[in-house]
Amino acid sequence: MELIKAPLSATSDGLQIIKLTEDRRTLAKRRWRGTATDGTEFGFDLENPLRHGEVIHFADGKVYQIEQVPENVLRVAYTTPQEAAHNAWQVGNLHFQAQFRENSLLVEDDPAIRQMLDRLEVPYTEVEAVFEPVKAAGAHSHSHSHEHSHSNSEGDAEHGHSHHSHSHGHSHSHGHSHGHRHHRRHRSSHSHRHRSHDH
């Protein structure tokens, strides 16, 4: 077993790339064990967690590289920095993490996030991507979704469907997502008035 204490800064040009694939929550740890696709075993005792794409080892013309498993996330597009900051604040208010991109915000696919976006009538898209959220001091997340690894997904490849948010009284959300699935939401507000009678 190879013991890794830190990623390497060297490039992988001209070398055979061997992947060690793990999910985001495993990569967030400092001590863990993993096995590369060629069967090489690694033990990790890190000062800082590893990130997607980092090189961890060289041997016999091979370079071993970390690959983070893509996961189902929600992409919220924005056109101004103010809009991005507002959406990020709303997400952070629910104690969820977010990743900033050039024109969009990635957040965890969670029923609480969907309900919030629907309530605020903020459109979003369901995508599959490598999720690398900003880690704020003292931040923590509450995740209730189920993740599935897809070995044929590379890098930040995304597949998504747009959702147009509608404000409604009843929210139906599904944290378990498979492939490409469309969710249609209908405005369904039912109000029942009851009159009190004095006897």
CSV table of C-alpha atoms in Angstrom, one decimal:
chain,number,residue,atom,x,y,z
A,1,MET,CA,0.0,0.0,0.0
A,2,GLU,CA,1.2,3.5,-0.9
A,3,LEU,CA,1.0,6.1,1.8
A,4,ILE,CA,0.0,9.6,0.5
A,5,LYS,CA,0.4,12.7,2.6
A,6,ALA,CA,-0.1,15.4,0.0
A,7,PRO,CA,-0.9,15.8,-3.7
A,8,LEU,CA,2.0,16.2,-6.2
A,9,SER,CA,2.5,19.3,-8.3
A,10,ALA,CA,4.0,17.5,-11.3
A,11,THR,CA,2.0,17.2,-14.6
A,12,SER,CA,0.8,14.0,-16.2
A,13,ASP,CA,1.9,14.8,-19.8
A,14,GLY,CA,2.8,11.8,-21.8
A,15,LEU,CA,2.1,9.3,-19.0
A,16,GLN,CA,-0.6,6.7,-18.6
A,17,ILE,CA,-3.3,8.1,-16.3
A,18,ILE,CA,-4.7,5.8,-13.7
A,19,LYS,CA,-7.8,7.0,-11.8
A,20,LEU,CA,-8.7,6.6,-8.2
A,21,THR,CA,-12.4,7.4,-8.1
A,22,GLU,CA,-14.2,8.4,-4.9
A,23,ASP,CA,-17.3,10.4,-3.9
A,24,ARG,CA,-17.2,14.0,-2.6
A,25,ARG,CA,-17.7,13.0,1.1
A,26,THR,CA,-14.8,10.5,1.1
A,27,LEU,CA,-12.5,13.1,-0.5
A,28,ALA,CA,-13.5,15.6,2.2
A,29,LYS,CA,-11.8,13.3,4.8
A,30,ARG,CA,-8.1,13.5,5.7
A,31,ARG,CA,-7.6,9.9,6.5
A,32,TRP,CA,-9.1,7.2,4.3
A,33,ARG,CA,-8.1,4.3,2.0
A,34,GLY,CA,-8.8,3.8,-1.7
A,35,THR,CA,-8.0,1.5,-4.6
A,36,ALA,CA,-7.1,2.7,-8.1
A,37,THR,CA,-8.5,1.2,-11.3
A,38,ASP,CA,-5.4,-0.9,-11.7
A,39,GLY,CA,-5.7,-2.4,-8.2
A,40,THR,CA,-3.0,-0.3,-6.6
A,41,GLU,CA,-4.0,0.4,-3.0
A,42,PHE,CA,-3.5,3.8,-1.3
A,43,GLY,CA,-3.7,5.0,2.3
A,44,PHE,CA,-4.2,8.7,2.9
A,45,ASP,CA,-3.0,10.7,5.9
A,46,LEU,CA,-3.5,14.3,4.6
A,47,GLU,CA,-3.1,17.8,6.0
A,48,ASN,CA,-5.8,19.0,3.6
A,49,PRO,CA,-8.4,17.1,1.7
A,50,LEU,CA,-7.8,16.1,-1.9
A,51,ARG,CA,-9.6,17.7,-4.9
A,52,HIS,CA,-10.8,16.4,-8.2
A,53,GLY,CA,-8.0,16.1,-10.8
A,54,GLU,CA,-5.1,16.2,-8.3
A,55,VAL,CA,-2.1,13.8,-8.9
A,56,ILE,CA,-1.1,11.6,-6.0
A,57,HIS,CA,1.5,9.2,-7.2
A,58,PHE,CA,3.9,8.3,-10.1
A,59,ALA,CA,5.2,4.7,-10.8
A,60,ASP,CA,6.4,2.8,-13.9
A,61,GLY,CA,5.3,5.4,-16.4
A,62,LYS,CA,1.9,5.8,-14.8
A,63,VAL,CA,0.4,8.8,-13.0
A,64,TYR,CA,-2.3,8.2,-10.4
A,65,GLN,CA,-5.0,10.9,-10.4
A,66,ILE,CA,-8.0,11.6,-8.2
A,67,GLU,CA,-11.4,11.5,-9.9
A,68,GLN,CA,-14.4,12.7,-8.0
A,69,VAL,CA,-17.7,11.0,-8.8
A,70,PRO,CA,-20.3,13.3,-10.4
A,71,GLU,CA,-23.5,13.8,-8.5
A,72,ASN,CA,-27.0,15.2,-9.0
A,73,VAL,CA,-27.0,18.9,-8.3
A,74,LEU,CA,-29.2,21.9,-9.1
A,75,ARG,CA,-27.8,24.7,-11.4
A,76,VAL,CA,-29.2,28.1,-10.8
A,77,ALA,CA,-28.3,30.6,-13.5
A,78,TYR,CA,-27.7,34.3,-12.7
A,79,THR,CA,-26.9,37.4,-14.8
A,80,THR,CA,-25.4,39.7,-12.2
A,81,PRO,CA,-23.1,39.4,-9.2
A,82,GLN,CA,-25.9,40.7,-7.0
A,83,GLU,CA,-28.3,38.0,-8.1
A,84,ALA,CA,-25.6,35.4,-7.5
A,85,ALA,CA,-24.9,36.7,-4.0
A,86,HIS,CA,-28.6,36.8,-3.2
A,87,ASN,CA,-29.2,33.2,-4.3
A,88,ALA,CA,-26.0,32.0,-2.5
A,89,TRP,CA,-27.3,33.7,0.7
A,90,GLN,CA,-30.6,32.0,0.5
A,91,VAL,CA,-28.8,28.6,0.0
A,92,GLY,CA,-26.4,29.3,2.9
A,93,ASN,CA,-29.4,30.3,5.1
A,94,LEU,CA,-30.5,26.6,4.9
A,95,HIS,CA,-26.9,25.5,5.8
A,96,PHE,CA,-26.2,24.0,2.4
A,97,GLN,CA,-23.0,24.6,0.4
A,98,ALA,CA,-22.8,26.1,-3.1
A,99,GLN,CA,-20.3,26.2,-5.9
A,100,PHE,CA,-19.9,29.4,-8.0
A,101,ARG,CA,-19.4,29.2,-11.8
A,102,GLU,CA,-19.1,31.9,-14.3
A,103,ASN,CA,-22.8,32.3,-15.0
A,104,SER,CA,-24.4,29.9,-12.5
A,105,LEU,CA,-24.5,28.5,-9.0
A,106,LEU,CA,-24.4,24.8,-8.2
A,107,VAL,CA,-26.2,23.6,-5.1
A,108,GLU,CA,-27.0,20.2,-3.6
A,109,ASP,CA,-30.2,18.5,-5.0
A,110,ASP,CA,-32.2,18.4,-1.8
A,111,PRO,CA,-36.0,18.7,-1.2
A,112,ALA,CA,-35.4,21.8,1.1
A,113,ILE,CA,-33.5,23.6,-1.7
A,114,ARG,CA,-36.1,22.8,-4.3
A,115,GLN,CA,-38.9,24.1,-2.0
A,116,MET,CA,-37.0,27.3,-1.4
A,117,LEU,CA,-36.3,27.9,-5.1
A,118,ASP,CA,-40.0,27.1,-6.0
A,119,ARG,CA,-41.2,29.5,-3.3
A,120,LEU,CA,-38.9,32.3,-4.6
A,121,GLU,CA,-39.8,31.4,-8.2
A,122,VAL,CA,-36.2,31.0,-9.1
A,123,PRO,CA,-35.7,28.8,-12.2
A,124,TYR,CA,-33.2,25.9,-11.9
A,125,THR,CA,-31.9,23.0,-13.9
A,126,GLU,CA,-31.1,19.5,-12.7
A,127,VAL,CA,-27.7,18.4,-13.8
A,128,GLU,CA,-25.0,15.8,-13.1
A,129,ALA,CA,-21.6,17.3,-12.4
A,130,VAL,CA,-18.5,17.2,-10.2
A,131,PHE,CA,-19.6,19.3,-7.2
A,132,GLU,CA,-16.8,21.2,-5.5
A,133,PRO,CA,-18.6,23.7,-3.1
A,134,VAL,CA,-17.0,26.6,-1.4
A,135,LYS,CA,-16.1,25.6,2.1
A,136,ALA,CA,-16.9,28.3,4.6
A,137,ALA,CA,-15.7,28.3,8.2
A,138,GLY,CA,-18.1,26.3,10.3
A,139,ALA,CA,-20.2,25.3,7.4
A,140,HIS,CA,-22.0,22.0,7.4
A,141,SER,CA,-24.6,20.4,5.2
A,142,HIS,CA,-27.7,18.2,5.7
A,143,SER,CA,-28.0,15.9,2.8
A,144,HIS,CA,-30.9,13.5,2.3
A,145,SER,CA,-30.4,12.6,-1.4
A,146,HIS,CA,-29.1,9.3,-2.7
A,147,GLU,CA,-26.0,9.4,-4.9
A,148,HIS,CA,-25.1,7.0,-7.7
A,149,SER,CA,-21.7,6.7,-9.3
A,150,HIS,CA,-21.3,6.8,-13.1
A,151,SER,CA,-18.0,5.6,-14.2
A,152,ASN,CA,-18.4,6.9,-17.7
A,153,SER,CA,-18.8,10.5,-16.6
A,154,GLU,CA,-15.7,12.6,-17.1
A,155,GLY,CA,-14.8,15.9,-15.4
A,156,ASP,CA,-17.6,18.5,-15.3
A,157,ALA,CA,-19.7,16.8,-17.9
A,158,GLU,CA,-23.3,17.8,-17.2
A,159,HIS,CA,-26.7,16.5,-18.4
A,160,GLY,CA,-29.7,18.5,-17.4
A,161,HIS,CA,-33.3,19.5,-17.7
A,162,SER,CA,-34.7,22.9,-17.0
A,163,HIS,CA,-37.3,23.5,-14.3
A,164,HIS,CA,-39.5,26.5,-14.2
A,165,SER,CA,-40.5,27.3,-10.7
A,166,HIS,CA,-44.1,28.0,-9.7
A,167,SER,CA,-45.3,29.2,-6.4
A,168,HIS,CA,-47.8,26.7,-4.9
A,169,GLY,CA,-49.3,25.6,-1.7
A,170,HIS,CA,-48.2,22.0,-1.8
A,171,SER,CA,-44.7,20.9,-2.6
A,172,HIS,CA,-43.8,17.5,-3.9
A,173,SER,CA,-40.1,16.8,-4.2
A,174,HIS,CA,-38.0,13.7,-4.9
A,175,GLY,CA,-34.5,13.5,-3.6
A,176,HIS,CA,-33.9,10.2,-5.4
A,177,SER,CA,-32.9,10.9,-8.9
A,178,HIS,CA,-32.1,8.5,-11.8
A,179,GLY,CA,-30.6,9.7,-15.1
A,180,HIS,CA,-32.8,12.2,-16.9
A,181,ARG,CA,-36.1,12.8,-15.3
A,182,HIS,CA,-38.6,15.7,-15.8
A,183,HIS,CA,-40.6,16.9,-12.9
A,184,ARG,CA,-43.7,18.9,-13.6
A,185,ARG,CA,-45.1,21.0,-10.9
A,186,HIS,CA,-48.7,22.3,-11.0
A,187,ARG,CA,-50.2,25.1,-9.1
A,188,SER,CA,-52.3,23.4,-6.5
A,189,SER,CA,-53.5,25.6,-3.8
A,190,HIS,CA,-56.6,24.5,-1.9
A,191,SER,CA,-58.1,26.8,0.7
A,192,HIS,CA,-60.7,25.5,3.1
A,193,ARG,CA,-62.5,28.0,5.3
A,194,HIS,CA,-64.2,26.8,8.5
A,195,ARG,CA,-66.6,29.0,10.4
A,196,SER,CA,-66.7,28.6,14.1
A,197,HIS,CA,-70.1,28.3,15.7
A,198,ASP,CA,-70.9,29.3,19.2
A,199,HIS,CA,-73.1,27.0,21.0
